[in-house]
Amino acid sequence: MKFIIAIGGVTNGGKTTLTNRLMKVLSNCCVVHQDDFFKPQDQIAIGADGFKQYDTLEALDMEAMVATVRAWVENPRKFALSHGVEATGTEIEDKDTDSRLHILIVEGFLLYTYPPLMDLLDQKFFISIPYQECKLRRSTRNYTVPDPPGLFDAHVWPMYLKNRAQMNVLDANIVHLDGRSSRESLFTEVFNAVQERLNTLL
């Protein structure tokens, strides 16, 4: 059995931290990070706001990302081996066929506005935090390419609001999470929801 969990949300909301925690407890689990699919810098358009438009689908090679997820769907064991993940199987197994459960986590900031990807996702989560909290967290992060002054207010936050509004129109089956909750609370909420969903499928 194959099951794909999506962890989406606002920048600096805690997506990667939550994903890494889930990876530790979900055996036979692989991950695909959306950040790995950014196009080269010289292919990122400059918008009317004067900033490179990183927070748009056009900045990402979404076809390649979908192809990667489909490669996992086609052969989870081969995918796991090629990504250095030991395919040991989980404690949760299909009661009828005794086949292994394979889990993929797809993590990123812009998962729910691209239908070809959304169609592949079995369970969707979205982490939100308020403007001030997000701006504070973003300002304390060290990026390989530092944010130019004004980027957050002129591009990052407006695009987040735009993408979130589009997401809400496209898919109502997304579990919303409060990123101000403790890491343990977020993990527990998501882990329990995943376990509950899997129990209905196995």
Tab-separated table of C-alpha atoms in Angstrom:
chain	number	residue	atom	x	y	z
A	1	MET	CA	0.000	0.000	0.000
A	2	LYS	CA	1.190	3.530	-0.818
A	3	PHE	CA	0.238	6.665	1.077
A	4	ILE	CA	1.318	10.260	0.429
A	5	ILE	CA	1.244	12.903	3.170
A	6	ALA	CA	1.619	16.584	2.264
A	7	ILE	CA	3.030	19.116	4.731
A	8	GLY	CA	2.456	22.587	3.329
A	9	GLY	CA	2.299	26.036	4.781
A	10	VAL	CA	3.687	29.506	5.182
A	11	THR	CA	7.405	30.217	5.067
A	12	ASN	CA	9.075	29.540	8.426
A	13	GLY	CA	5.910	27.925	9.751
A	14	GLY	CA	7.665	24.738	10.878
A	15	LYS	CA	7.108	22.470	7.856
A	16	THR	CA	10.608	21.006	7.710
A	17	THR	CA	10.825	20.504	11.466
A	18	LEU	CA	7.524	18.622	11.468
A	19	THR	CA	8.532	16.599	8.416
A	20	ASN	CA	11.836	15.566	9.978
A	21	ARG	CA	10.047	14.449	13.136
A	22	LEU	CA	7.562	12.370	11.154
A	23	MET	CA	10.397	10.795	9.199
A	24	LYS	CA	11.869	9.491	12.440
A	25	VAL	CA	8.730	7.616	13.476
A	26	LEU	CA	7.297	6.501	10.134
A	27	SER	CA	9.409	3.587	8.957
A	28	ASN	CA	9.784	2.917	5.252
A	29	CYS	CA	9.153	6.612	4.633
A	30	CYS	CA	10.691	8.902	2.017
A	31	VAL	CA	10.427	12.657	1.542
A	32	VAL	CA	10.316	15.065	-1.387
A	33	HIS	CA	11.147	18.708	-0.617
A	34	GLN	CA	9.672	21.355	-2.899
A	35	ASP	CA	12.661	23.626	-2.284
A	36	ASP	CA	14.780	21.150	-4.269
A	37	PHE	CA	12.872	22.124	-7.407
A	38	PHE	CA	13.627	25.830	-7.633
A	39	LYS	CA	14.778	26.863	-11.081
A	40	PRO	CA	18.249	28.448	-11.448
A	41	GLN	CA	18.409	32.060	-10.292
A	42	ASP	CA	18.798	33.371	-13.829
A	43	GLN	CA	15.435	31.798	-14.694
A	44	ILE	CA	13.532	33.502	-11.863
A	45	ALA	CA	11.536	36.446	-13.188
A	46	ILE	CA	11.714	39.909	-11.673
A	47	GLY	CA	8.253	41.255	-10.854
A	48	ALA	CA	6.757	44.714	-10.919
A	49	ASP	CA	7.733	44.975	-7.243
A	50	GLY	CA	11.381	44.825	-8.279
A	51	PHE	CA	12.067	41.496	-6.594
A	52	LYS	CA	12.757	38.058	-8.005
A	53	GLN	CA	9.495	36.142	-7.877
A	54	TYR	CA	10.529	33.141	-5.792
A	55	ASP	CA	7.130	32.621	-4.177
A	56	THR	CA	5.347	31.648	-7.378
A	57	LEU	CA	4.818	28.377	-9.206
A	58	GLU	CA	6.768	29.810	-12.133
A	59	ALA	CA	9.916	29.802	-9.983
A	60	LEU	CA	9.622	26.039	-9.540
A	61	ASP	CA	10.025	23.114	-11.905
A	62	MET	CA	6.721	21.600	-10.905
A	63	GLU	CA	6.742	19.090	-13.752
A	64	ALA	CA	9.977	17.642	-12.397
A	65	MET	CA	8.539	17.560	-8.887
A	66	VAL	CA	5.436	15.708	-10.034
A	67	ALA	CA	7.621	13.306	-12.023
A	68	THR	CA	9.623	12.602	-8.857
A	69	VAL	CA	6.482	11.867	-6.858
A	70	ARG	CA	5.205	9.645	-9.653
A	71	ALA	CA	8.522	7.768	-9.628
A	72	TRP	CA	7.927	6.992	-5.973
A	73	VAL	CA	4.370	5.853	-6.731
A	74	GLU	CA	5.681	3.605	-9.502
A	75	ASN	CA	8.240	1.858	-7.298
A	76	PRO	CA	8.592	2.994	-3.660
A	77	ARG	CA	11.307	0.457	-2.865
A	78	LYS	CA	13.484	1.484	-5.799
A	79	PHE	CA	12.924	5.141	-4.933
A	80	ALA	CA	13.899	4.528	-1.309
A	81	LEU	CA	17.078	2.686	-2.270
A	82	SER	CA	18.101	5.380	-4.754
A	83	HIS	CA	17.625	8.012	-2.035
A	84	GLY	CA	19.510	6.127	0.641
A	85	VAL	CA	16.441	5.144	2.668
A	86	GLU	CA	16.367	1.658	4.128
A	87	ALA	CA	13.128	0.042	2.944
A	88	THR	CA	12.355	-1.957	6.056
A	89	GLY	CA	8.571	-1.672	6.124
A	90	THR	CA	6.493	-0.328	8.982
A	91	GLU	CA	4.794	-1.989	11.885
A	92	ILE	CA	1.539	-1.167	10.071
A	93	GLU	CA	0.774	-3.737	7.401
A	94	ASP	CA	-2.208	-4.509	5.232
A	95	LYS	CA	-4.304	-6.977	7.232
A	96	ASP	CA	-5.489	-8.882	4.159
A	97	THR	CA	-2.435	-9.069	1.928
A	98	ASP	CA	0.334	-8.543	4.501
A	99	SER	CA	1.931	-6.147	2.015
A	100	ARG	CA	4.192	-3.408	3.256
A	101	LEU	CA	2.975	0.118	3.761
A	102	HIS	CA	5.036	2.717	1.904
A	103	ILE	CA	4.783	6.370	2.917
A	104	LEU	CA	5.942	9.497	1.113
A	105	ILE	CA	5.984	12.953	2.683
A	106	VAL	CA	5.806	15.872	0.271
A	107	GLU	CA	6.902	19.100	1.966
A	108	GLY	CA	6.761	22.633	0.638
A	109	PHE	CA	5.359	26.149	0.689
A	110	LEU	CA	3.320	25.950	-2.509
A	111	LEU	CA	1.801	22.479	-2.725
A	112	TYR	CA	-1.890	23.195	-3.059
A	113	THR	CA	-2.204	25.405	-6.121
A	114	TYR	CA	-0.882	22.935	-8.694
A	115	PRO	CA	-3.615	20.378	-9.510
A	116	PRO	CA	-1.322	17.697	-11.051
A	117	LEU	CA	0.490	17.468	-7.713
A	118	MET	CA	-2.621	17.813	-5.573
A	119	ASP	CA	-4.203	14.841	-7.344
A	120	LEU	CA	-1.424	12.605	-6.001
A	121	LEU	CA	-1.755	13.598	-2.340
A	122	ASP	CA	-3.720	11.413	0.072
A	123	GLN	CA	-3.657	13.560	3.213
A	124	LYS	CA	-2.971	17.296	3.287
A	125	PHE	CA	-1.860	19.571	6.113
A	126	PHE	CA	-1.225	23.327	6.061
A	127	ILE	CA	0.651	25.267	8.746
A	128	SER	CA	-0.202	28.934	9.265
A	129	ILE	CA	1.256	31.641	11.495
A	130	PRO	CA	0.269	35.327	11.735
A	131	TYR	CA	2.058	38.089	9.848
A	132	GLN	CA	4.157	39.429	12.738
A	133	GLU	CA	5.280	35.968	13.859
A	134	CYS	CA	6.163	35.012	10.309
A	135	LYS	CA	8.126	38.197	9.679
A	136	LEU	CA	10.054	37.752	12.928
A	137	ARG	CA	10.960	34.139	12.177
A	138	ARG	CA	11.948	34.985	8.613
A	139	SER	CA	14.230	37.783	9.799
A	140	THR	CA	16.160	35.422	12.075
A	141	ARG	CA	16.816	32.770	9.408
A	142	ASN	CA	20.134	32.593	7.577
A	143	TYR	CA	19.510	31.938	3.902
A	144	THR	CA	22.149	31.056	1.320
A	145	VAL	CA	20.869	34.033	-0.642
A	146	PRO	CA	19.863	36.620	1.989
A	147	ASP	CA	16.531	38.396	1.633
A	148	PRO	CA	16.953	41.884	0.186
A	149	PRO	CA	15.400	44.671	2.288
A	150	GLY	CA	11.638	44.882	1.835
A	151	LEU	CA	11.219	41.456	0.233
A	152	PHE	CA	8.934	40.064	2.924
A	153	ASP	CA	6.371	42.867	2.817
A	154	ALA	CA	6.516	43.478	-0.921
A	155	HIS	CA	6.590	39.907	-2.190
A	156	VAL	CA	6.691	37.020	0.320
A	157	TRP	CA	3.647	37.858	2.440
A	158	PRO	CA	1.402	39.156	-0.394
A	159	MET	CA	2.131	36.025	-2.430
A	160	TYR	CA	1.404	33.835	0.586
A	161	LEU	CA	-2.015	35.468	0.972
A	162	LYS	CA	-2.709	35.115	-2.750
A	163	ASN	CA	-1.643	31.474	-2.873
A	164	ARG	CA	-3.571	30.620	0.271
A	165	ALA	CA	-6.757	32.148	-1.148
A	166	GLN	CA	-6.326	30.116	-4.323
A	167	MET	CA	-5.633	26.986	-2.280
A	168	ASN	CA	-8.860	27.402	-0.352
A	169	VAL	CA	-10.814	27.579	-3.598
A	170	LEU	CA	-9.134	24.525	-5.118
A	171	ASP	CA	-9.275	22.128	-2.155
A	172	ALA	CA	-11.366	22.104	0.997
A	173	ASN	CA	-9.904	18.823	2.281
A	174	ILE	CA	-6.868	20.385	3.925
A	175	VAL	CA	-6.249	20.133	7.665
A	176	HIS	CA	-5.178	23.554	8.959
A	177	LEU	CA	-2.598	23.709	11.734
A	178	ASP	CA	-1.568	26.551	14.038
A	179	GLY	CA	2.178	27.017	13.667
A	180	ARG	CA	2.317	28.846	17.004
A	181	SER	CA	1.664	25.540	18.757
A	182	SER	CA	4.623	23.737	20.259
A	183	ARG	CA	6.580	21.380	18.048
A	184	GLU	CA	5.363	18.477	20.150
A	185	SER	CA	1.723	19.525	19.807
A	186	LEU	CA	1.982	19.898	16.036
A	187	PHE	CA	3.677	16.538	15.717
A	188	THR	CA	1.130	14.786	17.914
A	189	GLU	CA	-1.808	16.299	16.039
A	190	VAL	CA	-0.473	15.287	12.630
A	191	PHE	CA	0.807	11.872	13.693
A	192	ASN	CA	-2.521	10.968	15.287
A	193	ALA	CA	-4.426	12.151	12.211
A	194	VAL	CA	-2.188	10.081	9.937
A	195	GLN	CA	-2.576	7.001	12.120
A	196	GLU	CA	-6.339	7.424	12.193
A	197	ARG	CA	-6.494	7.743	8.410
A	198	LEU	CA	-4.258	4.743	7.856
A	199	ASN	CA	-6.335	2.635	10.218
A	200	THR	CA	-9.376	3.248	8.021
A	201	LEU	CA	-7.459	2.105	4.956
A	202	LEU	CA	-5.683	-0.972	6.253
